[in-house]
JSON list of C-alpha atoms in Angstrom, two decimals:
[
{"chain": "X", "resi": 1, "resn": "UNK", "atom": "CA", "xyz": [-1.13, -16.84, -12.52]},
{"chain": "X", "resi": 2, "resn": "UNK", "atom": "CA", "xyz": [0.44, -16.02, -9.07]},
{"chain": "X", "resi": 3, "resn": "UNK", "atom": "CA", "xyz": [-2.05, -16.83, -6.39]},
{"chain": "X", "resi": 4, "resn": "UNK", "atom": "CA", "xyz": [-3.60, -13.33, -5.54]},
{"chain": "X", "resi": 5, "resn": "UNK", "atom": "CA", "xyz": [-3.84, -14.28, -1.55]},
{"chain": "X", "resi": 6, "resn": "UNK", "atom": "CA", "xyz": [-0.30, -14.89, -0.78]},
{"chain": "X", "resi": 7, "resn": "UNK", "atom": "CA", "xyz": [1.04, -11.57, -3.02]},
{"chain": "X", "resi": 8, "resn": "UNK", "atom": "CA", "xyz": [-1.28, -9.72, -1.08]},
{"chain": "X", "resi": 9, "resn": "UNK", "atom": "CA", "xyz": [0.12, -11.63, 2.44]},
{"chain": "X", "resi": 10, "resn": "UNK", "atom": "CA", "xyz": [3.31, -10.22, 1.02]},
{"chain": "X", "resi": 11, "resn": "UNK", "atom": "CA", "xyz": [2.87, -7.00, 0.53]},
{"chain": "X", "resi": 12, "resn": "UNK", "atom": "CA", "xyz": [1.68, -6.17, 4.35]},
{"chain": "X", "resi": 13, "resn": "UNK", "atom": "CA", "xyz": [4.32, -8.19, 5.30]},
{"chain": "X", "resi": 14, "resn": "UNK", "atom": "CA", "xyz": [6.81, -5.58, 3.57]},
{"chain": "X", "resi": 15, "resn": "UNK", "atom": "CA", "xyz": [4.86, -2.64, 4.27]},
{"chain": "X", "resi": 16, "resn": "UNK", "atom": "CA", "xyz": [4.69, -3.64, 8.02]},
{"chain": "X", "resi": 17, "resn": "UNK", "atom": "CA", "xyz": [8.56, -4.01, 7.89]},
{"chain": "X", "resi": 18, "resn": "UNK", "atom": "CA", "xyz": [9.51, -0.90, 6.12]},
{"chain": "X", "resi": 19, "resn": "UNK", "atom": "CA", "xyz": [7.39, 0.97, 8.36]},
{"chain": "X", "resi": 20, "resn": "UNK", "atom": "CA", "xyz": [9.76, 0.02, 11.57]},
{"chain": "X", "resi": 21, "resn": "UNK", "atom": "CA", "xyz": [12.55, 2.20, 10.17]},
{"chain": "X", "resi": 22, "resn": "UNK", "atom": "CA", "xyz": [10.74, 4.78, 8.83]},
{"chain": "X", "resi": 23, "resn": "UNK", "atom": "CA", "xyz": [12.01, 7.90, 9.79]},
{"chain": "X", "resi": 24, "resn": "UNK", "atom": "CA", "xyz": [14.78, 5.75, 11.62]},
{"chain": "X", "resi": 25, "resn": "UNK", "atom": "CA", "xyz": [17.72, 8.26, 12.86]},
{"chain": "X", "resi": 26, "resn": "UNK", "atom": "CA", "xyz": [21.02, 6.42, 11.85]},
{"chain": "X", "resi": 27, "resn": "UNK", "atom": "CA", "xyz": [24.96, 7.65, 12.32]},
{"chain": "X", "resi": 28, "resn": "UNK", "atom": "CA", "xyz": [26.18, 9.82, 9.55]},
{"chain": "X", "resi": 29, "resn": "UNK", "atom": "CA", "xyz": [29.22, 8.61, 7.80]},
{"chain": "X", "resi": 30, "resn": "UNK", "atom": "CA", "xyz": [30.24, 7.60, 3.97]},
{"chain": "X", "resi": 31, "resn": "UNK", "atom": "CA", "xyz": [30.57, 4.04, 5.51]},
{"chain": "X", "resi": 32, "resn": "UNK", "atom": "CA", "xyz": [27.15, 4.08, 7.03]},
{"chain": "X", "resi": 33, "resn": "UNK", "atom": "CA", "xyz": [25.60, 6.57, 4.33]},
{"chain": "X", "resi": 34, "resn": "UNK", "atom": "CA", "xyz": [26.58, 3.91, 2.04]},
{"chain": "X", "resi": 35, "resn": "UNK", "atom": "CA", "xyz": [25.36, 0.11, 3.33]},
{"chain": "X", "resi": 36, "resn": "UNK", "atom": "CA", "xyz": [22.44, 2.20, 3.79]},
{"chain": "X", "resi": 37, "resn": "UNK", "atom": "CA", "xyz": [21.68, 3.40, 0.14]},
{"chain": "X", "resi": 38, "resn": "UNK", "atom": "CA", "xyz": [21.62, -0.13, -0.76]},
{"chain": "X", "resi": 39, "resn": "UNK", "atom": "CA", "xyz": [19.75, -1.60, 2.09]},
{"chain": "X", "resi": 40, "resn": "UNK", "atom": "CA", "xyz": [17.14, 1.50, 0.78]},
{"chain": "X", "resi": 41, "resn": "UNK", "atom": "CA", "xyz": [17.72, -0.55, -2.84]},
{"chain": "X", "resi": 42, "resn": "UNK", "atom": "CA", "xyz": [16.60, -4.05, -1.57]},
{"chain": "X", "resi": 43, "resn": "UNK", "atom": "CA", "xyz": [13.65, -2.48, -0.22]},
{"chain": "X", "resi": 44, "resn": "UNK", "atom": "CA", "xyz": [12.85, -0.82, -3.44]},
{"chain": "X", "resi": 45, "resn": "UNK", "atom": "CA", "xyz": [13.91, -4.01, -5.42]},
{"chain": "X", "resi": 46, "resn": "UNK", "atom": "CA", "xyz": [10.95, -6.37, -2.93]},
{"chain": "X", "resi": 47, "resn": "UNK", "atom": "CA", "xyz": [8.23, -3.50, -3.77]},
{"chain": "X", "resi": 48, "resn": "UNK", "atom": "CA", "xyz": [9.17, -3.68, -8.02]},
{"chain": "X", "resi": 49, "resn": "UNK", "atom": "CA", "xyz": [9.52, -7.41, -7.14]},
{"chain": "X", "resi": 50, "resn": "UNK", "atom": "CA", "xyz": [5.35, -7.39, -6.39]},
{"chain": "X", "resi": 51, "resn": "UNK", "atom": "CA", "xyz": [4.30, -4.50, -8.29]},
{"chain": "X", "resi": 52, "resn": "UNK", "atom": "CA", "xyz": [5.34, -6.79, -11.38]},
{"chain": "X", "resi": 53, "resn": "UNK", "atom": "CA", "xyz": [3.84, -9.87, -9.70]},
{"chain": "X", "resi": 54, "resn": "UNK", "atom": "CA", "xyz": [0.43, -7.88, -9.63]},
{"chain": "X", "resi": 55, "resn": "UNK", "atom": "CA", "xyz": [0.38, -6.95, -12.82]},
{"chain": "X", "resi": 56, "resn": "UNK", "atom": "CA", "xyz": [1.83, -10.42, -14.37]},
{"chain": "X", "resi": 57, "resn": "UNK", "atom": "CA", "xyz": [4.74, -9.29, -15.49]},
{"chain": "X", "resi": 58, "resn": "UNK", "atom": "CA", "xyz": [6.47, -12.34, -14.16]},
{"chain": "X", "resi": 59, "resn": "UNK", "atom": "CA", "xyz": [9.56, -12.08, -16.57]},
{"chain": "X", "resi": 60, "resn": "UNK", "atom": "CA", "xyz": [10.87, -8.88, -14.83]},
{"chain": "X", "resi": 61, "resn": "UNK", "atom": "CA", "xyz": [10.19, -10.35, -11.70]},
{"chain": "X", "resi": 62, "resn": "UNK", "atom": "CA", "xyz": [12.24, -12.73, -11.58]},
{"chain": "X", "resi": 63, "resn": "UNK", "atom": "CA", "xyz": [14.92, -11.10, -13.18]},
{"chain": "X", "resi": 64, "resn": "UNK", "atom": "CA", "xyz": [14.99, -8.60, -9.83]},
{"chain": "X", "resi": 65, "resn": "UNK", "atom": "CA", "xyz": [15.73, -11.04, -7.42]},
{"chain": "X", "resi": 66, "resn": "UNK", "atom": "CA", "xyz": [19.46, -11.22, -8.65]},
{"chain": "X", "resi": 67, "resn": "UNK", "atom": "CA", "xyz": [20.13, -7.27, -7.94]},
{"chain": "X", "resi": 68, "resn": "UNK", "atom": "CA", "xyz": [17.89, -7.68, -4.95]},
{"chain": "X", "resi": 69, "resn": "UNK", "atom": "CA", "xyz": [20.56, -10.37, -3.44]},
{"chain": "X", "resi": 70, "resn": "UNK", "atom": "CA", "xyz": [23.45, -8.38, -5.03]},
{"chain": "X", "resi": 71, "resn": "UNK", "atom": "CA", "xyz": [22.08, -4.70, -3.09]},
{"chain": "X", "resi": 72, "resn": "UNK", "atom": "CA", "xyz": [22.16, -6.96, 0.46]},
{"chain": "X", "resi": 73, "resn": "UNK", "atom": "CA", "xyz": [25.27, -8.28, -0.68]},
{"chain": "X", "resi": 74, "resn": "UNK", "atom": "CA", "xyz": [26.85, -4.80, -0.77]},
{"chain": "X", "resi": 75, "resn": "UNK", "atom": "CA", "xyz": [25.14, -3.16, 1.78]},
{"chain": "X", "resi": 76, "resn": "UNK", "atom": "CA", "xyz": [26.53, -6.04, 4.05]},
{"chain": "X", "resi": 77, "resn": "UNK", "atom": "CA", "xyz": [29.65, -5.99, 2.51]},
{"chain": "X", "resi": 78, "resn": "UNK", "atom": "CA", "xyz": [30.01, -2.18, 3.22]},
{"chain": "X", "resi": 79, "resn": "UNK", "atom": "CA", "xyz": [28.87, -2.12, 6.43]},
{"chain": "X", "resi": 80, "resn": "UNK", "atom": "CA", "xyz": [30.97, -4.84, 8.30]},
{"chain": "X", "resi": 81, "resn": "UNK", "atom": "CA", "xyz": [34.10, -5.72, 6.38]},
{"chain": "X", "resi": 82, "resn": "UNK", "atom": "CA", "xyz": [35.08, -2.68, 3.48]},
{"chain": "X", "resi": 83, "resn": "UNK", "atom": "CA", "xyz": [38.01, -0.90, 4.48]},
{"chain": "X", "resi": 84, "resn": "UNK", "atom": "CA", "xyz": [38.10, 2.97, 4.29]},
{"chain": "X", "resi": 85, "resn": "UNK", "atom": "CA", "xyz": [39.91, 3.05, 1.56]},
{"chain": "X", "resi": 86, "resn": "UNK", "atom": "CA", "xyz": [37.43, 0.47, -0.46]},
{"chain": "X", "resi": 87, "resn": "UNK", "atom": "CA", "xyz": [34.90, 2.56, 0.09]},
{"chain": "X", "resi": 88, "resn": "UNK", "atom": "CA", "xyz": [36.79, 5.96, -1.10]},
{"chain": "X", "resi": 89, "resn": "UNK", "atom": "CA", "xyz": [37.45, 3.69, -4.18]},
{"chain": "X", "resi": 90, "resn": "UNK", "atom": "CA", "xyz": [34.02, 2.31, -4.63]},
{"chain": "X", "resi": 91, "resn": "UNK", "atom": "CA", "xyz": [33.32, 5.63, -4.78]},
{"chain": "X", "resi": 92, "resn": "UNK", "atom": "CA", "xyz": [35.22, 7.58, -6.94]},
{"chain": "X", "resi": 93, "resn": "UNK", "atom": "CA", "xyz": [35.76, 4.73, -9.33]},
{"chain": "X", "resi": 94, "resn": "UNK", "atom": "CA", "xyz": [32.34, 3.08, -9.40]},
{"chain": "X", "resi": 95, "resn": "UNK", "atom": "CA", "xyz": [33.61, -0.07, -8.94]},
{"chain": "X", "resi": 96, "resn": "UNK", "atom": "CA", "xyz": [33.43, -3.24, -5.98]},
{"chain": "X", "resi": 97, "resn": "UNK", "atom": "CA", "xyz": [37.70, -3.70, -5.18]},
{"chain": "X", "resi": 98, "resn": "UNK", "atom": "CA", "xyz": [37.38, -7.65, -5.29]},
{"chain": "X", "resi": 99, "resn": "UNK", "atom": "CA", "xyz": [34.52, -9.95, -6.69]},
{"chain": "X", "resi": 100, "resn": "UNK", "atom": "CA", "xyz": [31.24, -10.56, -5.48]},
{"chain": "X", "resi": 101, "resn": "UNK", "atom": "CA", "xyz": [32.23, -14.30, -3.95]},
{"chain": "X", "resi": 102, "resn": "UNK", "atom": "CA", "xyz": [34.92, -13.11, -2.08]},
{"chain": "X", "resi": 103, "resn": "UNK", "atom": "CA", "xyz": [32.37, -10.18, -0.55]},
{"chain": "X", "resi": 104, "resn": "UNK", "atom": "CA", "xyz": [30.51, -13.10, 0.44]},
{"chain": "X", "resi": 105, "resn": "UNK", "atom": "CA", "xyz": [33.35, -15.08, 1.25]},
{"chain": "X", "resi": 106, "resn": "UNK", "atom": "CA", "xyz": [34.48, -12.09, 4.09]},
{"chain": "X", "resi": 107, "resn": "UNK", "atom": "CA", "xyz": [30.62, -11.18, 5.12]},
{"chain": "X", "resi": 108, "resn": "UNK", "atom": "CA", "xyz": [30.73, -14.82, 6.63]},
{"chain": "X", "resi": 109, "resn": "UNK", "atom": "CA", "xyz": [34.14, -14.57, 8.03]},
{"chain": "X", "resi": 110, "resn": "UNK", "atom": "CA", "xyz": [32.94, -10.92, 9.98]},
{"chain": "X", "resi": 111, "resn": "UNK", "atom": "CA", "xyz": [29.53, -12.88, 10.88]},
{"chain": "X", "resi": 112, "resn": "UNK", "atom": "CA", "xyz": [31.12, -15.79, 12.69]},
{"chain": "X", "resi": 113, "resn": "UNK", "atom": "CA", "xyz": [33.21, -13.18, 14.10]},
{"chain": "X", "resi": 114, "resn": "UNK", "atom": "CA", "xyz": [30.51, -11.63, 15.53]},
{"chain": "X", "resi": 115, "resn": "UNK", "atom": "CA", "xyz": [26.21, -11.51, 16.26]},
{"chain": "X", "resi": 116, "resn": "UNK", "atom": "CA", "xyz": [26.00, -11.04, 12.69]},
{"chain": "X", "resi": 117, "resn": "UNK", "atom": "CA", "xyz": [25.43, -15.02, 12.02]},
{"chain": "X", "resi": 118, "resn": "UNK", "atom": "CA", "xyz": [25.29, -15.74, 8.52]},
{"chain": "X", "resi": 119, "resn": "UNK", "atom": "CA", "xyz": [26.14, -19.73, 8.90]},
{"chain": "X", "resi": 120, "resn": "UNK", "atom": "CA", "xyz": [27.34, -20.12, 5.50]},
{"chain": "X", "resi": 121, "resn": "UNK", "atom": "CA", "xyz": [24.21, -19.81, 3.83]},
{"chain": "X", "resi": 122, "resn": "UNK", "atom": "CA", "xyz": [24.88, -16.69, 2.27]},
{"chain": "X", "resi": 123, "resn": "UNK", "atom": "CA", "xyz": [27.09, -18.53, 0.25]},
{"chain": "X", "resi": 124, "resn": "UNK", "atom": "CA", "xyz": [24.65, -21.09, -0.08]},
{"chain": "X", "resi": 125, "resn": "UNK", "atom": "CA", "xyz": [22.09, -19.23, -1.11]},
{"chain": "X", "resi": 126, "resn": "UNK", "atom": "CA", "xyz": [24.70, -17.47, -3.82]},
{"chain": "X", "resi": 127, "resn": "UNK", "atom": "CA", "xyz": [26.32, -21.12, -4.75]},
{"chain": "X", "resi": 128, "resn": "UNK", "atom": "CA", "xyz": [23.36, -22.79, -5.34]},
{"chain": "X", "resi": 129, "resn": "UNK", "atom": "CA", "xyz": [21.07, -20.03, -6.76]},
{"chain": "X", "resi": 130, "resn": "UNK", "atom": "CA", "xyz": [23.67, -17.74, -8.64]},
{"chain": "X", "resi": 131, "resn": "UNK", "atom": "CA", "xyz": [23.76, -19.84, -12.28]},
{"chain": "X", "resi": 132, "resn": "UNK", "atom": "CA", "xyz": [19.82, -19.19, -12.88]},
{"chain": "X", "resi": 133, "resn": "UNK", "atom": "CA", "xyz": [19.55, -15.15, -11.54]},
{"chain": "X", "resi": 134, "resn": "UNK", "atom": "CA", "xyz": [22.08, -14.69, -13.75]},
{"chain": "X", "resi": 135, "resn": "UNK", "atom": "CA", "xyz": [20.00, -16.68, -16.75]},
{"chain": "X", "resi": 136, "resn": "UNK", "atom": "CA", "xyz": [16.83, -14.45, -15.18]},
{"chain": "X", "resi": 137, "resn": "UNK", "atom": "CA", "xyz": [18.65, -11.10, -15.24]},
{"chain": "X", "resi": 138, "resn": "UNK", "atom": "CA", "xyz": [20.30, -11.61, -18.45]},
{"chain": "X", "resi": 139, "resn": "UNK", "atom": "CA", "xyz": [17.42, -13.01, -20.43]},
{"chain": "X", "resi": 140, "resn": "UNK", "atom": "CA", "xyz": [19.33, -16.50, -20.75]},
{"chain": "X", "resi": 141, "resn": "UNK", "atom": "CA", "xyz": [18.01, -20.23, -21.12]},
{"chain": "X", "resi": 142, "resn": "UNK", "atom": "CA", "xyz": [15.74, -19.95, -17.67]},
{"chain": "X", "resi": 143, "resn": "UNK", "atom": "CA", "xyz": [13.44, -17.17, -19.59]},
{"chain": "X", "resi": 144, "resn": "UNK", "atom": "CA", "xyz": [14.18, -18.55, -23.85]},
{"chain": "X", "resi": 145, "resn": "UNK", "atom": "CA", "xyz": [12.98, -22.03, -22.45]},
{"chain": "X", "resi": 146, "resn": "UNK", "atom": "CA", "xyz": [9.93, -20.72, -20.93]},
{"chain": "X", "resi": 147, "resn": "UNK", "atom": "CA", "xyz": [8.49, -18.69, -23.32]},
{"chain": "X", "resi": 148, "resn": "UNK", "atom": "CA", "xyz": [9.31, -20.48, -26.43]},
{"chain": "X", "resi": 149, "resn": "UNK", "atom": "CA", "xyz": [7.08, -23.40, -25.35]},
{"chain": "X", "resi": 150, "resn": "UNK", "atom": "CA", "xyz": [5.13, -24.96, -28.20]},
{"chain": "X", "resi": 151, "resn": "UNK", "atom": "CA", "xyz": [3.96, -23.13, -31.09]},
{"chain": "X", "resi": 152, "resn": "UNK", "atom": "CA", "xyz": [3.86, -19.86, -29.26]},
{"chain": "X", "resi": 153, "resn": "UNK", "atom": "CA", "xyz": [6.22, -17.03, -27.86]},
{"chain": "X", "resi": 154, "resn": "UNK", "atom": "CA", "xyz": [4.41, -16.20, -24.75]},
{"chain": "X", "resi": 155, "resn": "UNK", "atom": "CA", "xyz": [5.73, -16.09, -20.63]},
{"chain": "X", "resi": 156, "resn": "UNK", "atom": "CA", "xyz": [4.64, -19.45, -19.47]},
{"chain": "X", "resi": 157, "resn": "UNK", "atom": "CA", "xyz": [5.94, -19.23, -15.92]},
{"chain": "X", "resi": 158, "resn": "UNK", "atom": "CA", "xyz": [4.96, -21.75, -13.11]},
{"chain": "X", "resi": 159, "resn": "UNK", "atom": "CA", "xyz": [3.42, -20.95, -9.47]},
{"chain": "X", "resi": 160, "resn": "UNK", "atom": "CA", "xyz": [5.62, -22.59, -7.66]},
{"chain": "X", "resi": 161, "resn": "UNK", "atom": "CA", "xyz": [8.31, -20.78, -9.59]},
{"chain": "X", "resi": 162, "resn": "UNK", "atom": "CA", "xyz": [6.69, -17.29, -8.31]},
{"chain": "X", "resi": 163, "resn": "UNK", "atom": "CA", "xyz": [6.23, -18.62, -4.98]},
{"chain": "X", "resi": 164, "resn": "UNK", "atom": "CA", "xyz": [9.52, -19.35, -4.95]},
{"chain": "X", "resi": 165, "resn": "UNK", "atom": "CA", "xyz": [10.90, -16.08, -5.88]},
{"chain": "X", "resi": 166, "resn": "UNK", "atom": "CA", "xyz": [8.22, -13.80, -3.04]},
{"chain": "X", "resi": 167, "resn": "UNK", "atom": "CA", "xyz": [9.50, -16.92, -0.43]},
{"chain": "X", "resi": 168, "resn": "UNK", "atom": "CA", "xyz": [13.02, -15.99, -1.00]},
{"chain": "X", "resi": 169, "resn": "UNK", "atom": "CA", "xyz": [12.55, -11.91, -1.55]},
{"chain": "X", "resi": 170, "resn": "UNK", "atom": "CA", "xyz": [11.15, -11.81, 1.28]},
{"chain": "X", "resi": 171, "resn": "UNK", "atom": "CA", "xyz": [13.99, -12.78, 3.42]},
{"chain": "X", "resi": 172, "resn": "UNK", "atom": "CA", "xyz": [15.91, -10.83, 1.38]},
{"chain": "X", "resi": 173, "resn": "UNK", "atom": "CA", "xyz": [14.23, -8.12, 2.47]},
{"chain": "X", "resi": 174, "resn": "UNK", "atom": "CA", "xyz": [14.23, -8.96, 6.28]},
{"chain": "X", "resi": 175, "resn": "UNK", "atom": "CA", "xyz": [17.73, -9.08, 6.29]},
{"chain": "X", "resi": 176, "resn": "UNK", "atom": "CA", "xyz": [17.79, -5.80, 4.86]},
{"chain": "X", "resi": 177, "resn": "UNK", "atom": "CA", "xyz": [15.53, -4.64, 7.58]},
{"chain": "X", "resi": 178, "resn": "UNK", "atom": "CA", "xyz": [17.32, -6.52, 10.64]},
{"chain": "X", "resi": 179, "resn": "UNK", "atom": "CA", "xyz": [20.67, -4.45, 9.54]},
{"chain": "X", "resi": 180, "resn": "UNK", "atom": "CA", "xyz": [19.30, -0.61, 9.07]},
{"chain": "X", "resi": 181, "resn": "UNK", "atom": "CA", "xyz": [17.62, -1.86, 12.32]},
{"chain": "X", "resi": 182, "resn": "UNK", "atom": "CA", "xyz": [21.32, -2.15, 13.96]},
{"chain": "X", "resi": 183, "resn": "UNK", "atom": "CA", "xyz": [23.04, 0.19, 12.59]},
{"chain": "X", "resi": 184, "resn": "UNK", "atom": "CA", "xyz": [20.23, 2.76, 14.39]},
{"chain": "X", "resi": 185, "resn": "UNK", "atom": "CA", "xyz": [20.78, 0.87, 17.78]},
{"chain": "X", "resi": 186, "resn": "UNK", "atom": "CA", "xyz": [17.12, 0.93, 17.90]},
{"chain": "X", "resi": 187, "resn": "UNK", "atom": "CA", "xyz": [15.83, -1.71, 20.57]},
{"chain": "X", "resi": 188, "resn": "UNK", "atom": "CA", "xyz": [11.73, 0.20, 19.23]},
{"chain": "X", "resi": 189, "resn": "UNK", "atom": "CA", "xyz": [12.68, -1.09, 16.16]},
{"chain": "X", "resi": 190, "resn": "UNK", "atom": "CA", "xyz": [14.13, -4.56, 16.76]},
{"chain": "X", "resi": 191, "resn": "UNK", "atom": "CA", "xyz": [10.97, -5.32, 19.16]},
{"chain": "X", "resi": 192, "resn": "UNK", "atom": "CA", "xyz": [8.66, -4.58, 16.09]},
{"chain": "X", "resi": 193, "resn": "UNK", "atom": "CA", "xyz": [10.57, -6.35, 13.76]},
{"chain": "X", "resi": 194, "resn": "UNK", "atom": "CA", "xyz": [10.67, -9.40, 15.85]},
{"chain": "X", "resi": 195, "resn": "UNK", "atom": "CA", "xyz": [6.84, -9.41, 16.47]},
{"chain": "X", "resi": 196, "resn": "UNK", "atom": "CA", "xyz": [6.16, -9.11, 12.89]},
{"chain": "X", "resi": 197, "resn": "UNK", "atom": "CA", "xyz": [8.87, -11.42, 12.24]},
{"chain": "X", "resi": 198, "resn": "UNK", "atom": "CA", "xyz": [7.59, -14.06, 14.60]},
{"chain": "X", "resi": 199, "resn": "UNK", "atom": "CA", "xyz": [4.14, -14.08, 13.40]},
{"chain": "X", "resi": 200, "resn": "UNK", "atom": "CA", "xyz": [5.40, -14.79, 9.90]},
{"chain": "X", "resi": 201, "resn": "UNK", "atom": "CA", "xyz": [7.79, -17.57, 10.82]},
{"chain": "X", "resi": 202, "resn": "UNK", "atom": "CA", "xyz": [6.71, -19.03, 14.14]},
{"chain": "X", "resi": 203, "resn": "UNK", "atom": "CA", "xyz": [9.30, -21.57, 14.53]},
{"chain": "X", "resi": 204, "resn": "UNK", "atom": "CA", "xyz": [11.97, -19.51, 14.22]},
{"chain": "X", "resi": 205, "resn": "UNK", "atom": "CA", "xyz": [13.04, -18.53, 18.48]},
{"chain": "X", "resi": 206, "resn": "UNK", "atom": "CA", "xyz": [12.37, -14.74, 19.05]},
{"chain": "X", "resi": 207, "resn": "UNK", "atom": "CA", "xyz": [15.96, -15.40, 20.68]},
{"chain": "X", "resi": 208, "resn": "UNK", "atom": "CA", "xyz": [17.34, -16.37, 17.41]},
{"chain": "X", "resi": 209, "resn": "UNK", "atom": "CA", "xyz": [15.54, -14.60, 15.54]},
{"chain": "X", "resi": 210, "resn": "UNK", "atom": "CA", "xyz": [18.29, -12.27, 13.15]},
{"chain": "X", "resi": 211, "resn": "UNK", "atom": "CA", "xyz": [20.75, -15.37, 12.63]},
{"chain": "X", "resi": 212, "resn": "UNK", "atom": "CA", "xyz": [17.77, -17.68, 11.37]},
{"chain": "X", "resi": 213, "resn": "UNK", "atom": "CA", "xyz": [16.08, -15.22, 9.21]},
{"chain": "X", "resi": 214, "resn": "UNK", "atom": "CA", "xyz": [18.66, -15.43, 7.23]},
{"chain": "X", "resi": 215, "resn": "UNK", "atom": "CA", "xyz": [19.89, -19.16, 7.69]},
{"chain": "X", "resi": 216, "resn": "UNK", "atom": "CA", "xyz": [16.34, -19.68, 6.76]},
{"chain": "X", "resi": 217, "resn": "UNK", "atom": "CA", "xyz": [16.96, -18.07, 2.92]},
{"chain": "X", "resi": 218, "resn": "UNK", "atom": "CA", "xyz": [18.60, -20.59, 1.16]},
{"chain": "X", "resi": 219, "resn": "UNK", "atom": "CA", "xyz": [15.45, -21.94, -0.38]},
{"chain": "X", "resi": 220, "resn": "UNK", "atom": "CA", "xyz": [15.85, -23.88, -3.51]},
{"chain": "X", "resi": 221, "resn": "UNK", "atom": "CA", "xyz": [14.57, -22.41, -7.07]},
{"chain": "X", "resi": 222, "resn": "UNK", "atom": "CA", "xyz": [11.11, -23.73, -7.68]},
{"chain": "X", "resi": 223, "resn": "UNK", "atom": "CA", "xyz": [9.98, -24.69, -11.05]},
{"chain": "X", "resi": 224, "resn": "UNK", "atom": "CA", "xyz": [12.02, -26.55, -13.35]},
{"chain": "X", "resi": 225, "resn": "UNK", "atom": "CA", "xyz": [15.73, -27.09, -13.61]},
{"chain": "X", "resi": 226, "resn": "UNK", "atom": "CA", "xyz": [17.94, -26.66, -16.42]},
{"chain": "X", "resi": 227, "resn": "UNK", "atom": "CA", "xyz": [19.55, -30.20, -17.90]},
{"chain": "X", "resi": 228, "resn": "UNK", "atom": "CA", "xyz": [23.36, -30.65, -17.54]}
]
């Protein structure tokens, strides 16, 4: 069962972070509108992870991490990399014009040229965890091996696995919130975000806060690992 005190901490952290961008004014064009929707979905998925954890619906909690990560990747790619033609194609055809791996490569390349630094960690996070995240989302071995334990069919997720999920979901959320404040060019929101995250992760220096939060996302999946 999920540690309630840790869950309460995550609920408060998410609430405090999202409040920093409530009602914030964003420039309006197709790029920013589409990216902002993706960041909004990151927040929704984070809330859904919390809700399912609160209600011990752990299979759904773990299945949501992939789509939360995808929403962040898509928002970053649209905001930083996509051409106007690619955005129009996405909106018209309901399909991303390049693969997820290619989108990540472009995000990393663009970030290296600006202050939007990922330092290779988005790609590392994807490479290290994507197979397992897909397994959760598609009801594959990660779920099957944990439900079919012994002589009963019931969930058997360990606490370390759930805590790992929560840690990563918080970092994905933080990256999306940082992106929204960046789009808005709001020093007020940025200062509030920095204060909240400095309390959460005191080891990270304030000067390096945006990039280091992103670079600290690359945590291994907790819990058991599949053989082979």
